[in-house]
Coordinates of N, CA and C and ligand atoms in Angstrom, one line a residue:
K1 N 97.0 93.5 92.3 CA 98.4 93.2 92.8 C 98.5 93.6 94.0
P2 N 99.4 93.1 95.4 CA 99.2 94.1 95.8 C 99.6 95.3 96.4
M3 N 99.3 96.7 97.0 CA 99.2 97.9 97.3 C 99.6 97.8 98.1
H4 N 100.5 98.4 99.7 CA 100.4 98.5 100.6 C 100.7 99.3 101.5
A5 N 99.7 99.9 101.9 CA 100.0 101.9 101.7 C 99.7 102.1 103.6
F6 N 100.2 102.9 103.9 CA 100.2 103.4 105.6 C 99.7 105.0 105.4
I7 N 99.5 106.2 106.6 CA 99.4 107.3 106.8 C 100.6 107.1 107.7
I8 N 102.0 108.7 107.5 CA 102.5 109.0 108.3 C 102.3 109.3 109.3
N9 N 101.7 108.6 110.8 CA 101.6 110.1 111.4 C 102.9 110.6 112.6
C10 N 102.5 111.8 112.6 CA 104.5 111.7 114.0 C 103.5 112.5 115.6
D11 N 103.6 112.4 116.6 CA 103.0 112.5 117.2 C 102.0 112.8 117.7
G12 N 101.5 111.5 116.8 CA 99.7 112.1 117.2 C 98.9 112.7 115.8
V13 N 99.7 113.6 115.1 CA 99.1 114.2 113.4 C 99.6 112.9 111.9
D14 N 98.2 113.3 111.4 CA 99.1 112.4 110.2 C 99.6 113.4 108.9
I15 N 100.7 113.5 108.5 CA 101.2 114.3 108.4 C 102.0 113.5 106.8
G16 N 101.6 112.2 106.3 CA 102.1 112.0 105.1 C 101.6 110.4 104.5
Y17 N 101.8 110.5 103.8 CA 101.6 109.1 103.0 C 102.3 108.4 102.3
I18 N 102.6 106.4 102.9 CA 103.6 106.4 101.8 C 103.3 104.8 101.7
Q19 N 104.0 104.0 100.7 CA 103.5 103.0 100.6 C 104.5 101.9 100.0
Y20 N 104.7 100.2 99.5 CA 105.8 99.8 99.0 C 104.5 99.1 97.9
Y21 N 105.6 97.6 96.7 CA 104.9 97.7 96.6 C 105.7 96.9 95.6
N22 N 105.5 95.4 95.0 CA 106.4 94.8 94.5 C 107.0 95.3 92.7
K23 N 107.7 95.9 93.4 CA 108.3 96.7 91.9 C 108.2 96.2 90.5
H24 N 108.4 94.8 90.6 CA 107.8 93.6 89.8 C 106.6 93.9 88.7
D25 N 106.1 93.6 89.7 CA 104.1 93.9 89.9 C 104.1 95.4 88.8
F26 N 104.8 96.4 88.5 CA 104.6 97.5 88.5 C 105.6 97.7 87.3
P27 N 105.8 97.8 86.0 CA 106.1 98.4 85.0 C 106.3 100.3 85.0
P28 N 107.3 100.1 85.1 CA 107.9 101.9 85.2 C 107.4 102.9 84.0
E29 N 107.2 104.1 84.3 CA 106.9 104.7 83.3 C 108.3 105.7 82.6
Q30 N 108.8 105.3 83.2 CA 110.8 105.6 82.7 C 111.1 104.7 81.9
I31 N 112.3 105.1 81.0 CA 112.8 104.0 80.3 C 113.3 103.8 81.0
Y32 N 113.5 102.3 82.0 CA 114.8 101.6 82.5 C 113.8 100.0 81.9
N33 N 114.7 99.1 81.7 CA 113.9 97.4 82.3 C 114.4 96.8 83.9
T34 N 112.9 96.5 84.8 CA 113.1 96.2 85.9 C 113.9 94.7 85.8
L35 N 114.0 94.0 84.5 CA 114.7 92.5 85.0 C 116.2 93.2 85.1
E36 N 116.7 94.8 85.2 CA 118.2 94.6 85.8 C 117.8 94.6 87.3
L37 N 116.9 95.5 87.9 CA 116.6 95.5 89.5 C 116.9 93.4 89.9
P38 N 116.7 93.8 91.1 CA 117.5 92.0 91.6 C 115.8 92.2 92.1
E39 N 115.7 90.8 91.7 CA 114.4 89.7 91.4 C 113.3 89.7 92.9
S40 N 113.8 90.4 94.1 CA 113.4 90.5 95.2 C 113.3 91.7 96.2
C41 N 112.7 93.3 95.3 CA 112.8 94.3 94.9 C 111.2 95.4 95.3
A42 N 111.4 96.0 96.6 CA 110.0 96.8 96.7 C 110.7 98.2 96.0
A43 N 109.2 98.8 95.6 CA 109.7 100.3 95.2 C 108.1 101.1 96.4
I44 N 109.1 102.0 96.7 CA 108.2 103.3 97.2 C 108.1 103.9 97.3
D45 N 106.6 104.8 97.0 CA 106.0 107.0 96.6 C 105.8 106.9 98.3
W46 N 106.5 108.0 98.0 CA 105.1 108.6 99.7 C 105.7 110.1 99.6
Y47 N 105.2 110.9 100.2 CA 105.2 112.3 100.8 C 104.5 112.7 101.8
I48 N 105.1 114.0 102.4 CA 104.9 114.4 103.6 C 104.0 116.0 103.4
G49 N 102.6 116.1 103.5 CA 102.0 116.7 103.4 C 101.6 118.1 103.6
E50 N 101.9 117.9 105.5 CA 102.2 119.0 106.0 C 103.9 119.6 106.4
L51 N 103.2 121.3 105.9 CA 104.2 121.8 105.2 C 105.2 121.8 107.0
N52 N 104.4 122.4 107.3 CA 105.1 122.2 108.9 C 106.0 121.0 109.7
Y53 N 105.9 119.5 109.3 CA 106.8 118.8 109.6 C 107.6 118.3 108.4
V54 N 107.9 119.3 106.9 CA 108.9 119.3 106.0 C 110.4 119.5 106.4
G55 N 111.4 118.8 106.0 CA 112.8 119.5 106.4 C 113.4 119.7 107.6
K56 N 112.2 118.7 108.6 CA 113.3 118.9 110.2 C 113.8 117.4 110.4
G57 N 114.1 116.6 109.6 CA 114.4 115.4 109.7 C 113.3 114.5 110.2
V58 N 111.7 114.4 109.7 CA 110.9 113.3 110.1 C 110.8 112.6 109.2
G59 N 111.3 113.2 107.5 CA 111.2 112.6 105.9 C 112.2 111.3 106.5
S60 N 113.0 111.3 106.7 CA 114.8 110.6 106.7 C 114.4 109.3 108.4
Q61 N 113.4 110.2 109.0 CA 112.9 109.1 110.2 C 112.4 108.3 110.2
A62 N 111.1 108.5 109.4 CA 109.9 108.3 108.8 C 110.3 107.0 107.9
L63 N 111.4 107.1 106.8 CA 111.9 106.2 105.8 C 112.3 104.7 106.3
N64 N 113.5 105.3 107.6 CA 113.9 104.5 107.5 C 113.4 103.6 108.7
I65 N 112.3 104.0 109.9 CA 111.5 102.7 110.2 C 110.5 101.7 109.1
F66 N 109.5 102.9 108.2 CA 109.0 102.5 107.4 C 109.8 100.8 106.7
L67 N 111.1 101.4 106.4 CA 112.0 100.3 105.8 C 112.4 99.0 107.1
N68 N 112.5 99.1 107.9 CA 113.1 98.5 108.9 C 111.6 97.1 109.4
K69 N 110.7 98.2 109.8 CA 109.6 97.5 110.2 C 108.6 97.3 109.6
F70 N 108.6 97.6 107.5 CA 107.8 96.7 106.8 C 108.4 95.8 105.8
V71 N 109.5 96.8 105.5 CA 109.2 96.6 103.9 C 110.7 95.7 103.6
F72 N 111.8 95.6 104.9 CA 113.0 95.1 105.4 C 112.1 93.7 105.1
K73 N 111.4 93.4 106.0 CA 110.5 91.9 106.5 C 110.0 91.1 105.2
V74 N 110.0 91.6 104.1 CA 109.0 90.8 103.0 C 110.5 90.7 102.6
Y75 N 111.0 92.4 102.0 CA 112.0 92.3 100.0 C 113.1 91.9 100.8
E76 N 114.2 91.7 99.7 CA 115.5 92.3 100.4 C 116.4 93.0 99.8
N77 N 115.7 94.2 99.2 CA 115.8 95.5 98.5 C 114.9 96.5 98.4
A78 N 114.9 97.8 98.6 CA 113.7 98.9 98.7 C 114.7 99.4 97.3
F79 N 113.7 99.9 96.1 CA 114.4 101.0 95.1 C 112.9 102.0 95.4
V80 N 113.8 103.3 94.7 CA 113.3 104.7 94.6 C 113.3 105.6 93.3
D81 N 113.4 106.3 92.5 CA 113.1 106.7 91.3 C 113.1 108.0 90.9
P82 N 113.3 109.1 92.4 CA 113.4 110.5 92.1 C 114.0 110.9 91.9
G83 N 113.1 112.1 91.1 CA 114.0 112.4 89.9 C 114.3 112.9 90.0
I84 N 115.3 114.5 88.7 CA 117.0 114.3 89.3 C 116.8 116.0 89.5
A85 N 115.8 116.3 90.1 CA 115.5 118.4 90.3 C 115.6 117.5 92.1
N86 N 114.8 117.0 92.2 CA 114.2 116.7 93.8 C 115.5 115.8 94.3
V87 N 116.0 117.5 94.9 CA 117.5 117.5 95.3 C 117.0 116.8 97.2
C88 N 115.8 117.4 97.7 CA 115.7 116.9 98.9 C 115.6 115.8 99.0
A89 N 113.9 114.4 98.3 CA 114.2 113.8 98.2 C 115.4 112.1 98.0
I90 N 116.1 112.7 96.9 CA 118.0 112.7 97.0 C 118.8 112.1 98.1
R91 N 118.4 113.6 98.8 CA 119.4 113.2 100.4 C 119.0 112.8 101.8
V92 N 117.6 112.9 101.2 CA 117.1 111.6 102.4 C 117.8 110.0 102.0
Y93 N 117.6 110.0 100.9 CA 117.8 108.5 100.3 C 118.8 108.0 100.7
E94 N 119.7 109.5 100.4 CA 121.4 108.9 100.6 C 122.0 108.5 102.3
K95 N 121.4 109.8 102.5 CA 121.1 109.7 104.2 C 121.1 107.6 104.9
V96 N 119.0 107.6 104.5 CA 119.0 106.7 104.6 C 119.9 105.3 104.6
G97 N 120.9 105.7 103.0 CA 121.6 104.4 103.1 C 121.7 104.0 101.3
F98 N 121.3 105.1 100.5 CA 120.3 104.4 99.0 C 121.6 104.3 98.1
K99 N 121.7 103.4 97.3 CA 122.9 103.9 96.7 C 122.4 103.6 95.4
K100 N 123.8 105.5 94.5 CA 122.6 105.0 93.3 C 122.8 103.8 92.3
I101 N 121.7 103.3 91.8 CA 122.8 102.5 90.3 C 122.6 102.9 89.5
M102 N 122.0 103.8 88.6 CA 121.6 104.4 87.2 C 121.2 105.8 87.2
E103 N 121.4 106.6 86.0 CA 120.9 107.4 86.1 C 120.6 107.7 85.1
S104 N 119.1 108.4 84.7 CA 118.7 108.8 83.0 C 118.4 109.8 83.1
N105 N 117.8 111.1 81.9 CA 117.9 112.3 82.2 C 117.0 112.7 82.9
S106 N 115.7 111.9 83.0 CA 114.8 112.3 84.3 C 115.0 112.1 85.2
A107 N 114.7 111.3 85.6 CA 115.5 110.2 86.7 C 117.0 109.8 87.5
I108 N 117.0 109.4 88.6 CA 118.1 108.5 89.2 C 117.1 107.5 89.9
L109 N 117.6 106.3 89.7 CA 117.3 105.1 90.4 C 118.2 104.8 91.3
M110 N 117.5 104.3 92.6 CA 118.5 103.7 93.6 C 117.5 102.9 94.2
I111 N 118.7 102.4 95.1 CA 118.6 101.2 95.6 C 119.3 100.7 97.0
K112 N 118.6 100.5 97.6 CA 119.1 99.9 99.5 C 119.2 98.1 99.6
A113 N 119.8 98.2 99.8 CA 120.1 95.9 100.7 C 119.6 95.9 102.3
R114 N 119.4 95.1 102.2 CA 118.3 95.0 103.6 C 119.9 94.7 104.1
I115 N 120.6 94.9 105.4 CA 121.6 94.7 105.8 C 121.0 93.1 106.9
P116 N 121.6 92.3 105.9 CA 121.7 90.3 107.2 C 121.5 90.8 108.4
E117 N 120.9 90.0 108.7 CA 120.3 90.3 110.6 C 121.3 89.9 111.2
N118 N 122.4 89.3 111.6 CA 123.9 88.4 112.0 C 124.6 89.8 111.6
H119 N 124.7 91.0 110.7 CA 125.4 91.6 110.7 C 124.3 93.4 110.9
S120 N 123.6 93.6 111.7 CA 122.6 94.8 111.8 C 123.8 95.5 113.0
R121 N 124.2 94.4 113.9 CA 124.3 94.4 115.5 C 125.8 95.6 115.4
Ligands
LIG1 C1 111.0 113.9 100.3 C2 110.1 114.1 101.6 C3 109.7 113.0 101.8 C4 111.4 114.7 102.7 O1 110.5 114.3 104.1 P1 111.9 115.7 104.9 O2 110.8 115.4 106.6 O3 111.3 116.7 104.7 O4 113.1 115.0 104.9 P2 114.4 115.4 105.6 O5 113.9 116.6 106.8 O6 114.6 114.4 106.7 O7 115.5 115.5 105.6 C5 115.6 116.4 103.8 C6 117.0 116.4 103.1 O8 117.0 117.5 102.4 C7 118.1 118.5 102.5 N1 117.7 119.4 101.2 C8 116.4 120.1 101.5 N2 115.9 120.4 100.1 C9 117.4 121.1 100.0 C10 117.6 121.3 98.5 N3 116.9 122.3 97.8 N4 118.7 121.1 98.5 C11 119.7 120.1 98.5 N5 119.0 120.1 99.4 C12 117.7 120.0 100.7 C13 117.8 119.3 103.7 O9 118.7 119.9 104.2 C14 118.0 117.7 104.5 O10 118.9 117.5 104.3 P3 120.0 117.5 105.4 O11 120.0 116.6 106.9 O12 121.7 116.8 105.8 O13 120.4 119.2 106.3 C15 109.5 115.5 101.4 O14 110.7 117.3 101.2 C16 108.5 115.5 100.5 O15 107.1 114.8 100.9 N6 108.6 115.4 99.1 C17 107.2 116.1 98.3 C18 106.8 114.1 97.7 C19 108.3 113.4 96.8 O16 109.2 114.2 96.7 N7 108.2 112.4 97.3 C20 109.4 111.2 97.3 C21 109.6 111.1 95.6 S1 110.8 110.3 94.5

């Protein structure tokens, strides 16, 4: 199954990793059913590994660019499932426009739908 993997580069410095794939190709480890997710649904995993670049707005910007330049060219929805204690990631997803669809003991499931092109301006 395809996995699309990228390095996040900020001003010439490799600072992180980000990937997307079809959520339905990879059954989740947590207890939720992917059948409840939209048919066209990309999952995203990522991190910024360089501490100097964390908490400066770079992550939100990188995710936004990644969604519009790659993910939404192929998929109608983007999906993430941050741990409930991962307040930083959850905040980033909220800033970028993800909405909470479900919450379990360990994770929050969030989705952002692609904005149709004629509504984007
Ligand atoms: C998730 C990650 C990529 C975000 O990147 P980033 O560049 O730090 O994100 P930003 O700087 O754009 O935004 C961070 C936001 O979280 C907020 N935040 C950070 N720590 C917080 C805390 N403890 N409590 C509340 N808010 C917090 C920041 O204030 C900021 O929000 P603001 O702009 O409204 O002030 C990065 O933190 C990371 O690599 N985390 C480890 C891996 C990970 O969790 N990946 C996601 C898995 S779901």
